[in-house]
Amino acid sequence: MPLFDLPLEQLRDYTSAAVPPADLDAFWDGTISAARAFPLDAVFEPVDNYLTVINTFDVTFSGFGGDRIKGWLHIPANCEPGQKLPVVVEFIGYSGGRGLVNQNTRWAQAGYAHFIMDTRGQGYGGVSGDTPDPHPSAGEVNFAGLMTRGSGHQEDYYFRRVYVDAFRAVEAAQSHAAVDPSKVVLTGVSQGGGITVATAGLTAGRLDGVIAALPDVPFLQDFPRAIDIAPRGPYPEIAGFLGRHRDKYEPMLAVLNYFDGVHLGRAATVPALFSAAQMDDICPPSTVFASYNSYGTGSSAKGSAPDKDIEVYRFNNHEGGQEHHWIKQLQFLRKLLSS
């Protein structure tokens, strides 16, 4: 895949032309308050993971609308009774779920508690899932996939439910006895990276304890540009829908605007390490830089802009930095937690 987006010099200065809705904060205040009216009721059931160095819990907690969401919590087996560990809360890429019990334990291998949130209605792709999406809007007319599900109104849009699930996943992780609730790190690749950005913004001022965000080639950023230029992946679902429903472009953009990481990440107050791949034709680098350049700028107006950095992988597509980037993330957290 050749370089198809803006040159790196322009990417570093690129900002989205999208303007946030006037009632963005009020919308999310109401959404989070409604979700918190349901008891979190986080349940952690020990489960055999066939590993000797990691203990695993099958997690269930209440997400959007009180719907029961699944997850895994991995704890290093050498964690002493009463010890509380920093926790990495991980969100999954598009079409994936939480996977099998021992499929992804790498953050626990590094000594952290590792909480993996299942993504409602997904798990049909490369990684299996266990959480349905029972919302009535799942049956509306939409394009195959999830990007246009419930897109007739922001109250019904699919990612409203997912973002709330993610917010409550942080609360669930914090509730476990082996977790230090004051040291929560958010991370994810692609869709998981987009959920990371959104959750960093949504928890700011609403939930204490998040200390860092690690969004890797994040999806769900700068919707107007992404819809126009992304040749592959989930964004073309929206273009495909609009190719038939020609009168819905402006109304759909108005709905998507409530879920754009460019807007939600602006409120974030915690340090962040992003990544972008210059040959990425699923999450074009300009959309990632739009998110990065916006991240934390709302708090900067108050004189407290969070530290942030971005690793750029020039010759990679959507796979990004992979194992090379994980080393960068480990170094980032080691420095953060030792300061």
mmCIF file of C-alpha atoms in Angstrom:
data_model
loop_
_atom_site.group_PDB
_atom_site.id
_atom_site.type_symbol
_atom_site.label_atom_id
_atom_site.label_comp_id
_atom_site.label_asym_id
_atom_site.label_seq_id
_atom_site.Cartn_x
_atom_site.Cartn_y
_atom_site.Cartn_z
ATOM 1 C CA MET A 1 0.000 0.000 0.000
ATOM 2 C CA PRO A 2 1.533 3.365 -0.998
ATOM 3 C CA LEU A 3 1.360 6.524 1.069
ATOM 4 C CA PHE A 4 -2.070 7.904 0.133
ATOM 5 C CA ASP A 5 -2.836 10.478 2.833
ATOM 6 C CA LEU A 6 -1.206 13.791 3.699
ATOM 7 C CA PRO A 7 2.591 14.086 4.032
ATOM 8 C CA LEU A 8 3.882 13.702 7.575
ATOM 9 C CA GLU A 9 4.709 17.411 7.868
ATOM 10 C CA GLN A 10 1.048 18.228 7.174
ATOM 11 C CA LEU A 11 -0.262 15.398 9.338
ATOM 12 C CA ARG A 12 1.506 16.828 12.367
ATOM 13 C CA ASP A 13 -0.548 20.025 12.023
ATOM 14 C CA TYR A 14 -3.794 18.521 10.728
ATOM 15 C CA THR A 15 -6.980 19.221 12.684
ATOM 16 C CA SER A 16 -10.515 18.134 11.943
ATOM 17 C CA ALA A 17 -13.003 20.623 10.531
ATOM 18 C CA ALA A 18 -15.798 18.946 12.519
ATOM 19 C CA VAL A 19 -17.456 21.134 15.149
ATOM 20 C CA PRO A 20 -18.743 19.435 18.321
ATOM 21 C CA PRO A 21 -22.472 19.564 19.070
ATOM 22 C CA ALA A 22 -23.456 22.365 21.426
ATOM 23 C CA ASP A 23 -25.023 19.859 23.824
ATOM 24 C CA LEU A 24 -22.199 17.283 23.714
ATOM 25 C CA ASP A 25 -21.395 17.488 27.436
ATOM 26 C CA ALA A 26 -25.054 17.510 28.440
ATOM 27 C CA PHE A 27 -25.744 14.487 26.247
ATOM 28 C CA TRP A 28 -22.964 12.466 27.842
ATOM 29 C CA ASP A 29 -23.725 13.698 31.370
ATOM 30 C CA GLY A 30 -27.263 12.391 30.952
ATOM 31 C CA THR A 31 -26.094 9.170 29.330
ATOM 32 C CA ILE A 32 -23.569 8.342 32.060
ATOM 33 C CA SER A 33 -26.002 9.282 34.846
ATOM 34 C CA ALA A 34 -28.661 7.003 33.376
ATOM 35 C CA ALA A 35 -26.170 4.122 33.152
ATOM 36 C CA ARG A 36 -25.057 4.594 36.745
ATOM 37 C CA ALA A 37 -28.668 4.304 37.919
ATOM 38 C CA PHE A 38 -28.242 0.564 37.370
ATOM 39 C CA PRO A 39 -26.197 -1.307 40.004
ATOM 40 C CA LEU A 40 -22.764 -2.169 38.623
ATOM 41 C CA ASP A 41 -23.006 -5.630 40.194
ATOM 42 C CA ALA A 42 -19.543 -6.716 39.012
ATOM 43 C CA VAL A 43 -19.121 -10.470 39.476
ATOM 44 C CA PHE A 44 -15.695 -12.163 39.280
ATOM 45 C CA GLU A 45 -15.784 -15.956 38.939
ATOM 46 C CA PRO A 46 -12.429 -17.788 39.102
ATOM 47 C CA VAL A 47 -11.878 -19.900 35.988
ATOM 48 C CA ASP A 48 -9.210 -22.384 34.921
ATOM 49 C CA ASN A 49 -7.027 -20.804 32.244
ATOM 50 C CA TYR A 50 -4.570 -23.748 32.057
ATOM 51 C CA LEU A 51 -1.714 -21.377 32.957
ATOM 52 C CA THR A 52 0.462 -21.500 36.062
ATOM 53 C CA VAL A 53 1.643 -17.894 36.210
ATOM 54 C CA ILE A 54 -1.686 -16.073 35.754
ATOM 55 C CA ASN A 55 -5.015 -16.322 37.570
ATOM 56 C CA THR A 56 -8.141 -15.455 35.590
ATOM 57 C CA PHE A 57 -11.670 -14.377 36.498
ATOM 58 C CA ASP A 58 -14.718 -14.568 34.245
ATOM 59 C CA VAL A 59 -16.268 -11.122 34.704
ATOM 60 C CA THR A 60 -19.859 -9.943 34.313
ATOM 61 C CA PHE A 61 -20.988 -6.374 35.009
ATOM 62 C CA SER A 62 -23.810 -3.996 34.100
ATOM 63 C CA GLY A 63 -23.249 -1.741 31.106
ATOM 64 C CA PHE A 64 -25.619 0.447 29.114
ATOM 65 C CA GLY A 65 -29.223 -0.011 30.172
ATOM 66 C CA GLY A 66 -28.167 -2.512 32.801
ATOM 67 C CA ASP A 67 -27.259 -5.029 30.078
ATOM 68 C CA ARG A 68 -24.854 -7.668 31.359
ATOM 69 C CA ILE A 69 -21.418 -7.342 29.776
ATOM 70 C CA LYS A 70 -18.711 -10.011 29.839
ATOM 71 C CA GLY A 71 -14.964 -9.643 30.324
ATOM 72 C CA TRP A 72 -11.813 -11.299 31.613
ATOM 73 C CA LEU A 73 -9.634 -10.178 34.487
ATOM 74 C CA HIS A 74 -6.110 -11.620 34.502
ATOM 75 C CA ILE A 75 -3.966 -11.274 37.649
ATOM 76 C CA PRO A 76 -0.308 -12.369 37.952
ATOM 77 C CA ALA A 77 -0.261 -15.493 40.135
ATOM 78 C CA ASN A 78 2.528 -14.049 42.287
ATOM 79 C CA CYS A 79 0.284 -11.181 43.434
ATOM 80 C CA GLU A 80 0.409 -11.244 47.246
ATOM 81 C CA PRO A 81 -2.793 -11.201 49.337
ATOM 82 C CA GLY A 82 -3.747 -7.590 49.937
ATOM 83 C CA GLN A 83 -1.490 -6.331 47.140
ATOM 84 C CA LYS A 84 -3.117 -3.907 44.708
ATOM 85 C CA LEU A 85 -1.842 -3.682 41.143
ATOM 86 C CA PRO A 86 -2.182 -1.042 38.433
ATOM 87 C CA VAL A 87 -4.769 -2.293 35.947
ATOM 88 C CA VAL A 88 -4.731 -2.097 32.157
ATOM 89 C CA VAL A 89 -8.281 -2.008 30.787
ATOM 90 C CA GLU A 90 -8.236 -3.194 27.187
ATOM 91 C CA PHE A 91 -10.859 -2.645 24.496
ATOM 92 C CA ILE A 92 -11.072 -4.833 21.397
ATOM 93 C CA GLY A 93 -10.868 -4.148 17.662
ATOM 94 C CA TYR A 94 -13.885 -4.136 15.344
ATOM 95 C CA SER A 95 -15.667 -7.484 14.981
ATOM 96 C CA GLY A 96 -13.683 -9.019 17.860
ATOM 97 C CA GLY A 97 -14.671 -10.066 21.357
ATOM 98 C CA ARG A 98 -12.866 -10.942 24.547
ATOM 99 C CA GLY A 99 -11.573 -14.210 23.080
ATOM 100 C CA LEU A 100 -10.822 -17.458 24.874
ATOM 101 C CA VAL A 101 -9.785 -17.536 28.502
ATOM 102 C CA ASN A 102 -6.018 -17.555 27.873
ATOM 103 C CA GLN A 103 -5.879 -15.968 24.426
ATOM 104 C CA ASN A 104 -4.624 -12.550 25.516
ATOM 105 C CA THR A 105 -2.742 -12.262 28.807
ATOM 106 C CA ARG A 106 0.236 -10.145 27.862
ATOM 107 C CA TRP A 107 -0.382 -7.232 30.248
ATOM 108 C CA ALA A 108 -0.641 -9.684 33.145
ATOM 109 C CA GLN A 109 2.621 -11.208 31.952
ATOM 110 C CA ALA A 110 4.125 -7.739 32.365
ATOM 111 C CA GLY A 111 2.946 -7.595 35.989
ATOM 112 C CA TYR A 112 -0.268 -5.608 35.643
ATOM 113 C CA ALA A 113 -3.839 -6.589 36.351
ATOM 114 C CA HIS A 114 -5.375 -6.962 32.888
ATOM 115 C CA PHE A 115 -9.100 -6.368 32.327
ATOM 116 C CA ILE A 116 -10.479 -7.177 28.851
ATOM 117 C CA MET A 117 -13.952 -5.887 27.984
ATOM 118 C CA ASP A 118 -16.080 -7.964 25.639
ATOM 119 C CA THR A 119 -17.740 -5.781 22.965
ATOM 120 C CA ARG A 120 -21.494 -6.171 22.778
ATOM 121 C CA GLY A 121 -22.814 -7.614 19.531
ATOM 122 C CA GLN A 122 -19.336 -8.439 18.244
ATOM 123 C CA GLY A 123 -17.043 -11.419 18.461
ATOM 124 C CA TYR A 124 -17.917 -12.728 15.009
ATOM 125 C CA GLY A 125 -14.505 -11.840 13.534
ATOM 126 C CA GLY A 126 -11.040 -13.056 14.394
ATOM 127 C CA VAL A 127 -11.664 -13.213 18.166
ATOM 128 C CA SER A 128 -14.810 -14.709 19.709
ATOM 129 C CA GLY A 129 -17.205 -12.847 21.995
ATOM 130 C CA ASP A 130 -19.966 -13.629 24.482
ATOM 131 C CA THR A 131 -22.054 -10.453 24.873
ATOM 132 C CA PRO A 132 -25.222 -9.789 22.823
ATOM 133 C CA ASP A 133 -26.610 -6.354 21.947
ATOM 134 C CA PRO A 134 -30.308 -6.548 22.843
ATOM 135 C CA HIS A 135 -31.163 -2.939 22.003
ATOM 136 C CA PRO A 136 -34.214 -2.512 19.710
ATOM 137 C CA SER A 137 -32.259 -0.324 17.259
ATOM 138 C CA ALA A 138 -30.234 -3.395 16.297
ATOM 139 C CA GLY A 139 -33.174 -4.287 14.067
ATOM 140 C CA GLU A 140 -33.373 -0.986 12.158
ATOM 141 C CA VAL A 141 -32.489 -0.654 8.494
ATOM 142 C CA ASN A 142 -28.719 -0.403 8.321
ATOM 143 C CA PHE A 143 -25.719 -1.477 6.310
ATOM 144 C CA ALA A 144 -24.202 -4.879 7.026
ATOM 145 C CA GLY A 145 -22.011 -4.383 10.068
ATOM 146 C CA LEU A 146 -22.376 -2.009 13.012
ATOM 147 C CA MET A 147 -21.396 1.458 11.832
ATOM 148 C CA THR A 148 -24.931 2.489 10.842
ATOM 149 C CA ARG A 149 -26.820 0.586 13.560
ATOM 150 C CA GLY A 150 -29.196 2.997 15.281
ATOM 151 C CA SER A 151 -27.785 5.915 13.312
ATOM 152 C CA GLY A 152 -31.149 7.629 12.970
ATOM 153 C CA HIS A 153 -30.673 9.306 16.354
ATOM 154 C CA GLN A 154 -27.819 9.773 18.810
ATOM 155 C CA GLU A 155 -29.881 8.177 21.595
ATOM 156 C CA ASP A 156 -29.993 4.920 19.622
ATOM 157 C CA TYR A 157 -26.570 4.800 17.997
ATOM 158 C CA TYR A 158 -24.667 1.590 18.618
ATOM 159 C CA PHE A 159 -21.503 3.241 19.955
ATOM 160 C CA ARG A 160 -23.439 5.089 22.644
ATOM 161 C CA ARG A 161 -23.979 1.698 24.227
ATOM 162 C CA VAL A 162 -20.381 0.584 23.667
ATOM 163 C CA TYR A 163 -18.884 3.750 25.143
ATOM 164 C CA VAL A 164 -21.085 3.407 28.226
ATOM 165 C CA ASP A 165 -20.042 -0.242 28.558
ATOM 166 C CA ALA A 166 -16.413 0.936 28.470
ATOM 167 C CA PHE A 167 -16.990 3.559 31.161
ATOM 168 C CA ARG A 168 -18.571 0.938 33.401
ATOM 169 C CA ALA A 169 -15.805 -1.541 32.585
ATOM 170 C CA VAL A 170 -13.386 0.871 34.252
ATOM 171 C CA GLU A 171 -15.617 0.944 37.322
ATOM 172 C CA ALA A 172 -15.827 -2.855 37.298
ATOM 173 C CA ALA A 173 -12.051 -3.227 37.077
ATOM 174 C CA GLN A 174 -11.603 -0.768 39.948
ATOM 175 C CA SER A 175 -13.933 -2.818 42.150
ATOM 176 C CA HIS A 176 -11.711 -5.915 42.315
ATOM 177 C CA ALA A 177 -9.680 -6.398 45.488
ATOM 178 C CA ALA A 178 -6.393 -6.943 43.601
ATOM 179 C CA VAL A 179 -6.711 -3.704 41.622
ATOM 180 C CA ASP A 180 -5.434 -0.287 42.649
ATOM 181 C CA PRO A 181 -8.424 1.891 41.662
ATOM 182 C CA SER A 182 -6.185 4.958 41.461
ATOM 183 C CA LYS A 183 -3.998 3.455 38.698
ATOM 184 C CA VAL A 184 -6.110 2.605 35.649
ATOM 185 C CA VAL A 185 -4.604 2.565 32.152
ATOM 186 C CA LEU A 186 -6.797 2.453 29.038
ATOM 187 C CA THR A 187 -5.639 0.756 25.856
ATOM 188 C CA GLY A 188 -6.786 -0.820 22.607
ATOM 189 C CA VAL A 189 -6.043 -1.182 18.907
ATOM 190 C CA SER A 190 -8.239 0.230 16.117
ATOM 191 C CA GLN A 191 -11.819 0.200 17.449
ATOM 192 C CA GLY A 192 -10.249 -0.496 20.841
ATOM 193 C CA GLY A 193 -8.096 2.598 20.354
ATOM 194 C CA GLY A 194 -11.166 4.673 19.528
ATOM 195 C CA ILE A 195 -12.949 3.407 22.628
ATOM 196 C CA THR A 196 -9.799 4.283 24.598
ATOM 197 C CA VAL A 197 -9.900 7.886 23.385
ATOM 198 C CA ALA A 198 -13.617 8.177 24.107
ATOM 199 C CA THR A 199 -13.281 6.661 27.577
ATOM 200 C CA ALA A 200 -10.350 8.937 28.453
ATOM 201 C CA GLY A 201 -12.588 11.890 27.635
ATOM 202 C CA LEU A 202 -15.753 10.549 29.247
ATOM 203 C CA THR A 203 -14.080 9.649 32.537
ATOM 204 C CA ALA A 204 -12.442 13.085 32.857
ATOM 205 C CA GLY A 205 -14.313 14.886 35.628
ATOM 206 C CA ARG A 206 -16.744 11.964 36.021
ATOM 207 C CA LEU A 207 -14.593 9.104 37.343
ATOM 208 C CA ASP A 208 -11.293 9.261 39.206
ATOM 209 C CA GLY A 209 -8.433 6.806 38.819
ATOM 210 C CA VAL A 210 -7.578 6.792 35.115
ATOM 211 C CA ILE A 211 -3.923 7.752 34.744
ATOM 212 C CA ALA A 212 -3.047 7.083 31.076
ATOM 213 C CA ALA A 213 -4.425 6.271 27.632
ATOM 214 C CA LEU A 214 -2.672 4.184 24.966
ATOM 215 C CA PRO A 215 -4.731 4.442 21.754
ATOM 216 C CA ASP A 216 -3.136 2.381 18.982
ATOM 217 C CA VAL A 217 -4.112 3.317 15.354
ATOM 218 C CA PRO A 218 -7.504 4.481 16.702
ATOM 219 C CA PHE A 219 -10.749 4.079 14.781
ATOM 220 C CA LEU A 220 -13.872 6.300 15.237
ATOM 221 C CA GLN A 221 -11.960 9.545 14.711
ATOM 222 C CA ASP A 222 -12.782 12.487 12.411
ATOM 223 C CA PHE A 223 -15.813 10.841 10.823
ATOM 224 C CA PRO A 224 -16.309 13.354 7.976
ATOM 225 C CA ARG A 225 -12.805 12.841 6.573
ATOM 226 C CA ALA A 226 -12.727 9.117 7.317
ATOM 227 C CA ILE A 227 -15.959 8.503 5.405
ATOM 228 C CA ASP A 228 -14.586 10.414 2.418
ATOM 229 C CA ILE A 229 -11.144 8.823 2.110
ATOM 230 C CA ALA A 230 -10.959 5.426 3.849
ATOM 231 C CA PRO A 231 -10.917 2.793 1.059
ATOM 232 C CA ARG A 232 -11.095 -0.259 3.331
ATOM 233 C CA GLY A 233 -12.591 -1.380 6.598
ATOM 234 C CA PRO A 234 -15.602 -0.316 8.643
ATOM 235 C CA TYR A 235 -15.843 3.332 7.518
ATOM 236 C CA PRO A 236 -17.028 2.291 4.017
ATOM 237 C CA GLU A 237 -20.073 0.719 5.694
ATOM 238 C CA ILE A 238 -21.288 4.285 6.207
ATOM 239 C CA ALA A 239 -20.534 5.258 2.614
ATOM 240 C CA GLY A 240 -22.313 2.122 1.409
ATOM 241 C CA PHE A 241 -25.418 3.013 3.406
ATOM 242 C CA LEU A 242 -25.377 6.595 2.160
ATOM 243 C CA GLY A 243 -24.953 5.400 -1.417
ATOM 244 C CA ARG A 244 -28.495 4.059 -1.174
ATOM 245 C CA HIS A 245 -29.951 6.505 1.372
ATOM 246 C CA ARG A 246 -28.783 9.627 -0.420
ATOM 247 C CA ASP A 247 -30.756 12.045 1.753
ATOM 248 C CA LYS A 248 -29.235 10.958 5.056
ATOM 249 C CA TYR A 249 -25.677 12.307 4.827
ATOM 250 C CA GLU A 250 -26.124 15.463 6.905
ATOM 251 C CA PRO A 251 -28.431 13.823 9.492
ATOM 252 C CA MET A 252 -25.990 10.939 9.890
ATOM 253 C CA LEU A 253 -23.008 13.247 10.343
ATOM 254 C CA ALA A 254 -24.977 15.081 13.016
ATOM 255 C CA VAL A 255 -25.450 11.798 14.908
ATOM 256 C CA LEU A 256 -21.861 10.592 14.441
ATOM 257 C CA ASN A 257 -20.626 13.924 15.778
ATOM 258 C CA TYR A 258 -21.617 12.870 19.307
ATOM 259 C CA PHE A 259 -19.277 9.862 19.105
ATOM 260 C CA ASP A 260 -16.262 11.308 17.328
ATOM 261 C CA GLY A 261 -13.076 10.811 19.326
ATOM 262 C CA VAL A 262 -11.836 14.163 18.062
ATOM 263 C CA HIS A 263 -14.471 15.780 20.273
ATOM 264 C CA LEU A 264 -14.563 13.343 23.179
ATOM 265 C CA GLY A 265 -10.786 13.131 23.570
ATOM 266 C CA ARG A 266 -10.569 16.907 23.845
ATOM 267 C CA ALA A 267 -11.767 16.623 27.448
ATOM 268 C CA ALA A 268 -9.084 14.084 28.442
ATOM 269 C CA THR A 269 -6.684 15.047 31.214
ATOM 270 C CA VAL A 270 -4.330 12.041 31.383
ATOM 271 C CA PRO A 271 -1.049 11.397 29.509
ATOM 272 C CA ALA A 272 -1.385 9.504 26.241
ATOM 273 C CA LEU A 273 0.739 7.569 23.792
ATOM 274 C CA PHE A 274 -0.863 7.285 20.348
ATOM 275 C CA SER A 275 0.295 5.413 17.279
ATOM 276 C CA ALA A 276 -0.366 5.985 13.581
ATOM 277 C CA ALA A 277 0.623 4.073 10.454
ATOM 278 C CA GLN A 278 1.191 6.130 7.322
ATOM 279 C CA MET A 279 -0.008 3.399 4.949
ATOM 280 C CA ASP A 280 -3.126 2.681 7.009
ATOM 281 C CA ASP A 281 -6.103 2.513 4.633
ATOM 282 C CA ILE A 282 -8.557 1.439 7.374
ATOM 283 C CA CYS A 283 -7.877 4.261 9.856
ATOM 284 C CA PRO A 284 -6.182 6.873 7.657
ATOM 285 C CA PRO A 285 -3.331 8.660 9.422
ATOM 286 C CA SER A 286 -4.953 12.077 9.040
ATOM 287 C CA THR A 287 -7.908 10.884 11.142
ATOM 288 C CA VAL A 288 -5.531 9.591 13.813
ATOM 289 C CA PHE A 289 -3.588 12.857 13.852
ATOM 290 C CA ALA A 290 -6.872 14.779 14.059
ATOM 291 C CA SER A 291 -7.557 12.866 17.264
ATOM 292 C CA TYR A 292 -4.032 13.240 18.596
ATOM 293 C CA ASN A 293 -3.916 16.974 17.918
ATOM 294 C CA SER A 294 -7.288 17.469 19.617
ATOM 295 C CA TYR A 295 -6.583 15.207 22.595
ATOM 296 C CA GLY A 296 -6.488 17.107 25.873
ATOM 297 C CA THR A 297 -6.927 20.528 24.315
ATOM 298 C CA GLY A 298 -10.054 21.136 26.370
ATOM 299 C CA SER A 299 -8.055 20.794 29.549
ATOM 300 C CA SER A 300 -5.243 22.888 28.076
ATOM 301 C CA ALA A 301 -7.613 25.847 28.058
ATOM 302 C CA LYS A 302 -7.572 25.532 31.840
ATOM 303 C CA GLY A 303 -3.784 25.463 31.926
ATOM 304 C CA SER A 304 -3.397 21.731 32.502
ATOM 305 C CA ALA A 305 -2.764 20.104 29.120
ATOM 306 C CA PRO A 306 -1.768 16.444 29.511
ATOM 307 C CA ASP A 307 1.505 15.140 28.130
ATOM 308 C CA LYS A 308 1.078 13.203 24.900
ATOM 309 C CA ASP A 309 3.187 11.617 22.193
ATOM 310 C CA ILE A 310 2.621 9.705 18.977
ATOM 311 C CA GLU A 311 4.686 6.971 17.329
ATOM 312 C CA VAL A 312 4.497 6.937 13.529
ATOM 313 C CA TYR A 313 5.112 3.754 11.524
ATOM 314 C CA ARG A 314 5.816 4.951 7.991
ATOM 315 C CA PHE A 315 5.801 1.623 6.156
ATOM 316 C CA ASN A 316 2.933 -0.086 7.948
ATOM 317 C CA ASN A 317 -0.732 -0.473 7.188
ATOM 318 C CA HIS A 318 -3.378 -0.993 9.853
ATOM 319 C CA GLU A 319 -1.201 -3.478 11.738
ATOM 320 C CA GLY A 320 0.837 -0.489 12.887
ATOM 321 C CA GLY A 321 3.788 -1.104 15.185
ATOM 322 C CA GLN A 322 2.541 -4.371 16.740
ATOM 323 C CA GLU A 323 5.178 -5.936 19.041
ATOM 324 C CA HIS A 324 7.516 -2.976 18.489
ATOM 325 C CA HIS A 325 4.846 -0.583 19.700
ATOM 326 C CA TRP A 326 4.046 -2.715 22.741
ATOM 327 C CA ILE A 327 7.629 -2.192 23.904
ATOM 328 C CA LYS A 328 7.056 1.554 23.560
ATOM 329 C CA GLN A 329 3.896 1.215 25.641
ATOM 330 C CA LEU A 330 5.692 -0.773 28.333
ATOM 331 C CA GLN A 331 8.407 1.860 28.500
ATOM 332 C CA PHE A 332 5.802 4.625 28.636
ATOM 333 C CA LEU A 333 3.993 3.021 31.592
ATOM 334 C CA ARG A 334 7.195 2.155 33.419
ATOM 335 C CA LYS A 335 8.273 5.792 33.272
ATOM 336 C CA LEU A 336 4.823 7.051 34.247
ATOM 337 C CA LEU A 337 4.436 4.763 37.234
ATOM 338 C CA SER A 338 7.944 5.398 38.516
ATOM 339 C CA SER A 339 7.570 9.178 38.494
#
